[in-house]
Coordinates of C-alpha atoms in Angstrom, one line a residue:
M1 CA -12.7 -20.4 -98.2
G2 CA -15.3 -17.9 -99.1
R3 CA -14.6 -14.7 -100.1
V4 CA -11.8 -12.0 -98.2
E5 CA -14.1 -9.0 -97.1
R6 CA -12.8 -7.6 -94.6
D7 CA -12.7 -4.0 -94.2
T8 CA -8.7 -2.2 -94.2
N9 CA -7.9 0.8 -92.9
G10 CA -5.0 1.0 -95.8
K11 CA -4.7 4.0 -97.7
H12 CA -2.9 4.5 -100.7
Q13 CA 0.6 4.8 -101.2
P14 CA 2.0 8.9 -101.2
L15 CA 4.1 9.5 -104.4
G16 CA 7.9 9.8 -104.6
S17 CA 9.6 12.6 -106.0
I18 CA 11.6 11.3 -109.0
A19 CA 15.1 12.6 -108.8
P20 CA 17.5 13.6 -112.6
R21 CA 19.1 10.4 -113.5
P22 CA 22.3 11.2 -113.7
P23 CA 24.4 10.5 -117.3
E24 CA 26.5 7.6 -116.0
A25 CA 23.1 5.8 -114.0
R26 CA 21.6 5.8 -117.2
R27 CA 21.7 2.3 -118.0
P28 CA 22.6 -0.2 -115.4
S29 CA 23.6 -3.4 -116.0
R30 CA 22.0 -6.1 -115.1
T31 CA 24.4 -8.5 -114.3
D32 CA 25.3 -6.3 -111.2
R33 CA 22.9 -8.6 -109.2
T34 CA 23.4 -10.1 -106.3
G35 CA 21.7 -12.7 -103.8
R36 CA 18.6 -10.1 -103.5
P37 CA 16.3 -9.5 -106.5
A38 CA 16.1 -7.0 -109.0
D39 CA 16.4 -3.5 -106.9
P40 CA 13.7 -1.1 -109.5
G41 CA 13.8 1.5 -106.1
G42 CA 17.6 1.6 -107.4
R43 CA 17.6 0.2 -110.9
N44 CA 15.3 2.5 -113.1
D45 CA 14.0 5.4 -110.1
G46 CA 15.0 7.9 -112.1
G47 CA 18.1 8.2 -109.6
A48 CA 21.3 6.9 -109.7
R49 CA 21.7 3.3 -108.0
V50 CA 21.1 3.6 -104.3
T51 CA 21.5 1.0 -101.9
V52 CA 18.4 -0.7 -100.7
N53 CA 17.5 -4.0 -97.2
A54 CA 17.6 -7.4 -99.4
A55 CA 14.3 -8.1 -98.8
Q56 CA 12.5 -5.5 -100.7
P57 CA 12.8 -3.2 -102.7
A58 CA 12.2 -0.1 -101.8
E59 CA 9.1 1.8 -101.9
M60 CA 7.4 -1.3 -101.5
V61 CA 5.0 -2.6 -99.1
Q62 CA 5.8 -5.5 -97.9
L63 CA 4.0 -7.4 -95.1
L64 CA 5.4 -11.0 -94.8
T65 CA 9.1 -11.5 -95.3
P66 CA 10.8 -14.0 -97.6
E67 CA 10.9 -15.9 -94.1
G68 CA 7.4 -15.5 -93.4
E69 CA 7.2 -13.1 -90.6
R70 CA 5.3 -10.8 -90.4
V71 CA 5.8 -7.1 -91.3
E72 CA 3.7 -4.0 -90.1
H73 CA 2.8 -0.9 -92.7
P74 CA 2.2 2.5 -91.7
D75 CA -0.5 2.5 -94.6
Y76 CA -2.1 -0.8 -94.6
A77 CA -2.9 -3.0 -92.0
I78 CA -4.9 -6.5 -92.2
D79 CA -6.4 -8.9 -90.0
I80 CA -6.7 -12.1 -90.9
T81 CA -7.7 -15.3 -89.5
P82 CA -5.8 -18.6 -89.8
E83 CA -8.6 -20.3 -91.6
E84 CA -7.8 -17.7 -94.0
L85 CA -4.8 -18.1 -94.5
R86 CA -5.1 -21.6 -95.0
G87 CA -7.5 -20.6 -97.3
L88 CA -4.5 -18.3 -99.6
Y89 CA -1.9 -20.6 -99.2
R90 CA -4.8 -23.5 -100.8
D91 CA -5.8 -21.2 -103.9
M92 CA -2.1 -21.1 -104.5
V93 CA -1.1 -24.5 -103.9
L94 CA -4.4 -25.6 -106.1
T95 CA -3.1 -22.8 -108.9
R96 CA 0.3 -24.0 -109.4
R97 CA -1.0 -27.7 -109.5
F98 CA -4.0 -27.2 -112.5
D99 CA -1.0 -24.5 -113.9
A100 CA 1.7 -27.7 -114.2
E101 CA -0.6 -29.4 -115.5
A102 CA -1.6 -27.5 -118.1
T103 CA 1.8 -27.2 -118.7
T104 CA 2.4 -30.7 -119.5
L105 CA -0.3 -31.2 -121.2
Q106 CA 1.0 -29.0 -123.3
R107 CA 4.2 -31.0 -124.1
Q108 CA 2.6 -33.7 -124.9
G109 CA 0.5 -32.3 -127.7
E110 CA -3.0 -31.3 -125.7
L111 CA -2.5 -28.1 -126.1
S112 CA -1.0 -25.7 -128.8
L113 CA 0.3 -23.6 -126.8
W114 CA 0.1 -22.4 -122.3
P115 CA 1.4 -19.2 -120.8
S116 CA 2.5 -20.3 -117.0
L117 CA 2.0 -18.0 -113.3
L118 CA 4.7 -19.8 -112.0
G119 CA 6.1 -17.2 -109.4
Q120 CA 2.9 -14.7 -109.9
E121 CA 0.7 -17.4 -107.9
A122 CA 0.4 -14.3 -104.3
A123 CA -0.4 -11.7 -106.9
Q124 CA -3.2 -12.7 -109.2
I125 CA -4.3 -15.2 -105.4
G126 CA -3.8 -12.4 -103.9
S127 CA -5.3 -9.7 -105.3
G128 CA -8.2 -11.8 -106.4
R129 CA -9.3 -12.7 -102.6
A130 CA -9.7 -8.8 -102.0
L131 CA -12.7 -7.7 -105.0
R132 CA -15.9 -8.6 -104.2
E133 CA -18.7 -10.0 -106.4
G134 CA -20.2 -7.7 -108.4
D135 CA -16.2 -6.6 -109.5
Y136 CA -15.5 -6.7 -112.6
V137 CA -12.6 -8.0 -114.0
F138 CA -10.5 -7.8 -118.2
P139 CA -7.7 -10.3 -117.9
T140 CA -4.8 -10.6 -120.4
Y141 CA -3.9 -14.5 -120.3
R142 CA -2.5 -15.4 -116.9
E143 CA -4.6 -14.4 -114.6
H144 CA -5.7 -18.7 -114.0
G145 CA -5.2 -17.9 -110.5
V146 CA -7.9 -14.8 -110.9
A147 CA -10.3 -17.2 -112.8
W148 CA -10.3 -19.2 -110.1
C149 CA -11.1 -16.5 -107.2
R150 CA -13.4 -16.1 -109.7
D151 CA -15.2 -19.4 -109.4
V152 CA -13.7 -20.1 -113.4
D153 CA -13.6 -23.7 -113.7
P154 CA -10.0 -24.5 -114.3
T155 CA -10.8 -27.5 -117.4
S156 CA -12.7 -23.9 -118.6
L157 CA -9.5 -22.2 -119.4
L158 CA -8.2 -24.2 -121.6
G159 CA -10.4 -24.5 -123.7
M160 CA -8.4 -21.6 -125.9
F161 CA -5.3 -23.3 -126.1
R162 CA -6.2 -26.1 -126.8
G163 CA -8.4 -24.0 -130.1
V164 CA -11.5 -25.4 -129.9
N165 CA -13.5 -22.6 -128.3
H166 CA -12.6 -18.4 -128.4
G167 CA -13.1 -18.9 -124.8
G168 CA -15.5 -21.1 -122.4
W169 CA -16.7 -18.9 -120.3
D170 CA -19.5 -16.6 -119.0
P171 CA -18.5 -13.5 -118.6
N172 CA -21.1 -12.5 -116.4
A173 CA -22.1 -14.9 -115.3
H174 CA -18.6 -14.3 -112.3
N175 CA -18.4 -11.0 -113.4
F176 CA -14.3 -11.9 -116.1
H177 CA -14.1 -11.3 -119.1
L178 CA -13.0 -13.5 -122.0
Y179 CA -8.3 -13.5 -121.9
T180 CA -7.3 -11.5 -124.2
I181 CA -4.4 -12.3 -126.4
V182 CA -3.6 -8.8 -127.7
I183 CA -1.2 -7.4 -125.5
G184 CA -3.1 -4.6 -123.4
A185 CA -5.9 -4.2 -125.5
Q186 CA -8.1 -5.1 -122.4
T187 CA -7.1 -2.0 -120.8
L188 CA -9.4 0.2 -123.2
H189 CA -12.2 -2.1 -122.7
A190 CA -11.7 -2.4 -118.8
T191 CA -11.8 1.9 -119.3
G192 CA -14.3 2.0 -121.1
Y193 CA -17.3 -0.6 -118.8
A194 CA -15.5 1.8 -116.1
M195 CA -16.6 5.1 -118.2
G196 CA -20.9 3.1 -118.2
A197 CA -20.7 1.5 -115.2
A198 CA -19.6 5.3 -113.1
K199 CA -22.7 6.8 -115.6
D200 CA -24.8 4.0 -114.1
G201 CA -24.4 5.0 -110.6
A202 CA -23.4 1.3 -109.8
E203 CA -20.6 1.2 -107.6
I204 CA -17.9 -1.5 -108.5
A205 CA -14.6 -1.7 -108.7
V206 CA -13.8 -2.8 -112.7
V207 CA -9.9 -4.2 -112.4
A208 CA -7.6 -4.8 -115.6
Y209 CA -4.8 -6.8 -115.5
F210 CA -1.6 -6.6 -117.7
G211 CA 1.4 -7.0 -117.7
D212 CA 5.2 -5.1 -117.4
G213 CA 5.2 -5.5 -121.2
A214 CA 1.8 -4.2 -122.0
S215 CA 2.6 -0.6 -119.6
S216 CA 4.7 0.2 -123.1
Q217 CA 2.0 0.1 -125.1
G218 CA -0.2 3.2 -126.7
D219 CA -3.3 0.9 -125.4
V220 CA -2.7 1.8 -121.6
A221 CA -1.9 5.2 -121.7
E222 CA -4.9 5.7 -124.3
S223 CA -6.3 3.9 -121.3
F224 CA -4.3 6.5 -118.2
T225 CA -5.2 8.7 -120.3
F226 CA -9.5 8.6 -120.3
A227 CA -9.7 7.3 -117.2
A228 CA -7.8 9.9 -115.6
V229 CA -10.1 12.8 -116.8
Y230 CA -13.2 10.2 -116.6
N231 CA -12.6 10.1 -113.1
A232 CA -13.5 6.1 -114.5
P233 CA -13.8 4.0 -111.6
V234 CA -11.4 1.3 -112.8
L235 CA -8.3 -0.2 -110.6
F236 CA -5.3 -1.1 -113.4
F237 CA -2.9 -4.3 -112.2
C238 CA 0.3 -4.7 -112.7
Q239 CA 2.1 -7.7 -112.2
N240 CA 5.3 -6.8 -113.0
N241 CA 6.8 -9.6 -113.5
Q242 CA 10.2 -8.2 -115.5
W243 CA 10.7 -10.3 -118.6
A244 CA 8.5 -8.7 -121.4
I245 CA 9.6 -11.7 -122.9
S246 CA 13.5 -11.5 -123.2
E247 CA 13.1 -8.2 -122.2
P248 CA 13.3 -6.5 -118.9
T249 CA 12.2 -3.8 -117.0
E250 CA 15.0 -1.4 -117.2
R251 CA 14.9 -1.6 -121.5
Q252 CA 11.3 -0.3 -121.6
T253 CA 11.4 2.3 -118.4
R254 CA 13.4 4.6 -116.8
V255 CA 10.8 5.2 -113.9
P256 CA 9.1 2.2 -111.1
L257 CA 5.9 1.2 -113.5
Y258 CA 3.9 2.9 -110.9
R259 CA 5.1 6.5 -110.0
R260 CA 3.8 6.8 -114.9
A261 CA 0.2 7.1 -112.4
A262 CA 1.0 10.2 -110.7
G263 CA 2.1 11.5 -114.4
F264 CA -1.9 10.9 -115.2
G265 CA -3.2 12.3 -112.7
F266 CA -4.5 9.2 -110.3
P267 CA -2.0 7.4 -107.7
G268 CA 0.4 4.4 -107.7
V269 CA 1.5 2.4 -104.9
R270 CA 4.5 -0.8 -105.8
V271 CA 3.4 -3.9 -103.4
D272 CA 6.0 -7.3 -103.4
G273 CA 3.9 -8.7 -105.4
N274 CA 5.5 -11.9 -103.6
D275 CA 4.0 -11.6 -100.1
V276 CA -0.3 -12.3 -100.8
L277 CA -1.3 -10.8 -97.5
A278 CA 0.1 -7.7 -98.4
V279 CA -1.0 -7.9 -102.3
L280 CA -5.0 -8.4 -100.7
A281 CA -4.0 -5.3 -98.0
V282 CA -2.7 -3.0 -100.6
T283 CA -5.7 -5.0 -103.8
R284 CA -8.4 -3.6 -100.5
A285 CA -7.9 -0.1 -100.4
A286 CA -7.4 0.4 -103.6
A287 CA -10.9 -1.4 -104.5
E288 CA -12.5 1.0 -102.3
H289 CA -10.8 3.8 -103.2
V290 CA -11.6 3.3 -107.3
R291 CA -15.2 2.0 -105.5
T292 CA -16.3 5.6 -103.8
G293 CA -15.7 7.5 -107.0
Q294 CA -12.4 8.6 -106.0
G295 CA -11.0 7.9 -109.2
P296 CA -8.5 5.4 -111.1
M297 CA -5.7 3.9 -109.3
L298 CA -2.3 2.3 -110.0
V299 CA -1.0 -1.7 -107.8
E300 CA 2.2 -2.4 -109.8
A301 CA 3.4 -6.0 -107.8
F302 CA 7.1 -5.9 -108.3
T303 CA 7.2 -9.9 -108.1
Y304 CA 8.5 -12.5 -110.7
R305 CA 8.1 -14.7 -114.6
M306 CA 10.1 -18.3 -112.6
G307 CA 9.2 -20.0 -115.9
A308 CA 9.1 -19.2 -118.8
H309 CA 7.3 -16.4 -121.0
T310 CA 4.5 -19.1 -123.0
T311 CA 5.8 -23.4 -123.8
N312 CA 7.1 -22.5 -126.7
D313 CA 10.2 -19.1 -125.1
D314 CA 13.2 -20.5 -124.0
P315 CA 14.5 -18.0 -120.9
S316 CA 17.5 -19.4 -120.6
R317 CA 18.5 -18.0 -123.9
Y318 CA 18.6 -13.9 -122.2
R319 CA 18.1 -14.5 -118.9
P320 CA 21.0 -15.5 -115.5
K321 CA 20.6 -18.5 -114.1
E322 CA 22.4 -16.3 -110.7
E323 CA 18.8 -14.2 -110.9
E324 CA 16.5 -17.4 -111.1
E325 CA 18.0 -19.0 -108.5
A326 CA 17.6 -15.4 -106.9
W327 CA 14.0 -15.7 -106.9
Q328 CA 13.1 -19.4 -105.9
G329 CA 14.1 -18.1 -101.8
R330 CA 11.1 -16.4 -102.5
D331 CA 8.9 -17.8 -104.1
P332 CA 5.7 -16.8 -102.5
I333 CA 4.3 -20.4 -101.7
L334 CA 6.9 -21.4 -99.8
R335 CA 6.7 -18.2 -97.8
L336 CA 3.4 -18.4 -96.8
R337 CA 4.5 -21.9 -95.8
R338 CA 7.2 -20.9 -94.1
H339 CA 5.0 -17.8 -91.8
L340 CA 1.5 -20.9 -91.4
D341 CA 4.5 -23.4 -89.9
L342 CA 5.7 -19.9 -87.7
Q343 CA 2.3 -19.1 -86.8
G344 CA 1.0 -22.8 -86.4
A345 CA -2.3 -22.1 -88.9
A346 CA -1.6 -25.3 -90.4
D347 CA -1.3 -28.8 -88.9
E348 CA 0.5 -31.7 -91.1
A349 CA -3.4 -33.1 -92.0
F350 CA -4.1 -30.1 -93.5
F351 CA -0.9 -29.8 -95.9
A352 CA -1.9 -34.0 -96.5
G353 CA -5.2 -33.7 -98.0
L354 CA -4.1 -30.9 -100.3
D355 CA -2.0 -32.9 -101.7
E356 CA -4.3 -35.3 -102.3
E357 CA -6.8 -32.4 -103.4
S358 CA -4.0 -32.0 -105.5
D359 CA -3.5 -35.1 -106.9
A360 CA -7.5 -35.3 -108.3
L361 CA -6.7 -31.7 -109.6
A362 CA -4.6 -32.8 -111.3
R363 CA -7.3 -35.7 -112.7
R364 CA -9.6 -33.3 -113.7
V365 CA -7.4 -31.4 -115.7
R366 CA -6.0 -34.1 -117.7
E367 CA -9.6 -36.3 -117.9
A368 CA -11.1 -32.5 -119.3
I369 CA -9.1 -31.7 -122.0
R370 CA -8.5 -35.1 -124.1
T371 CA -12.2 -35.2 -123.6
M372 CA -12.5 -32.2 -125.0
P373 CA -15.6 -31.8 -128.2
N374 CA -13.1 -30.0 -130.9
P375 CA -15.4 -27.7 -132.5
D376 CA -17.6 -28.2 -135.6
N377 CA -15.5 -27.7 -138.4
M378 CA -18.6 -25.4 -140.6
A379 CA -18.8 -23.1 -137.4
I380 CA -16.8 -20.4 -138.2
F381 CA -19.3 -19.4 -141.5
E382 CA -21.7 -19.2 -138.4
H383 CA -22.7 -16.1 -137.1
V384 CA -20.1 -13.8 -139.7
Y385 CA -22.9 -11.1 -140.6
A386 CA -26.1 -10.6 -139.0
D387 CA -29.2 -11.5 -141.8
G388 CA -26.2 -14.1 -143.9
H389 CA -24.4 -12.7 -146.9
S390 CA -24.0 -13.8 -150.5
L391 CA -19.7 -14.1 -150.6
V392 CA -19.9 -16.5 -147.1
D393 CA -22.8 -19.1 -148.4
E394 CA -20.2 -19.4 -151.5
E395 CA -17.3 -19.7 -149.6
R396 CA -19.5 -22.5 -147.3
A397 CA -20.6 -24.7 -149.9
Q398 CA -16.6 -23.9 -151.4
Y399 CA -15.1 -25.4 -148.1
A400 CA -18.0 -27.9 -147.4
A401 CA -17.4 -29.9 -150.6
Y402 CA -13.3 -29.8 -149.7
A403 CA -14.2 -31.7 -146.3
A404 CA -15.6 -34.3 -148.1
S405 CA -13.4 -35.4 -150.8
F406 CA -11.8 -36.1 -147.8
E407 CA -14.1 -38.6 -146.5
E408 CA -15.2 -39.9 -150.6
A409 CA -10.7 -40.6 -150.5
R410 CA -10.9 -43.2 -148.1

């Protein structure tokens, strides 16, 4: 599928008012959930718990219900062809297959760590396909789907987690920065880049991806301040998967994350992060907002991390099983599959062909990781100082002698 760049009539959703929080609602229990996903509109909206439609939390943009039915939103519209729908479905399926293969490879000892995106495919594919080629993306370490949309070879994402490089792609070749492990730091990088782009007169959107946990970092608050004051063309895209490792969102904020933008002087909107069409429409509108000189904007994609935070995490120790089961019914890929079936937009030949393509991708990933060359052990001493340094030369010689001693012992 080619890049989806149809214009949108969408506008950012108006911000709501924040009601005083009564004492009895200051810390609602996370265990009082029912079959619906966590209710951010009632859980941490600054007011008493409210009852909302089980299909979606309050104040959230949705265009596709969990049952796969299209609904309209007054501020966001999207016109999409059956071919484009199939393309979005293909993107999500292949991204999930790559992610699953990487997780398996880690379990087999081929990778030291892997941060899965399971459950967040719609948030990433929808936003990634909404961007233009000239836009610039600053990811965290989980944006495998966005990397797919930016034409980064999936196998290039594995090198850092195998420990053979610090990032296996040229950022400027795809306008996709290297993964950032330091939580929240990429928002500063994105803001600075956006400020520079504005001074150069470039009409682009700079996108900073981060999670709900990173929203508690000072780096993010500083980025919001600078972006607002300098009217920087940066789109802050928060994937709120509700769990910052083992801490739920209500332990970090008393208001929905998108409302934080108002305190810094720019608009924010919450979108159903498991609805690829809504994410596509909202991100298109938000990117156009920042691209046309209207200043920064915050998009909160309300989604769910269906797996572990990383492969060294055990979510069963802190997350209710009932919650996970409730969200499985809102699987973003299942949702779009239901819509394709309702619309008659894809036949069995399409799905069979996609299964074959998924298997081929998995084989390519396994082959790539197992044949990935190890780095030169002496490379760590290169490029430390531009003109060299006597201490580095001494350390290089010491390490070379140490490494050689193992060869002599054989």
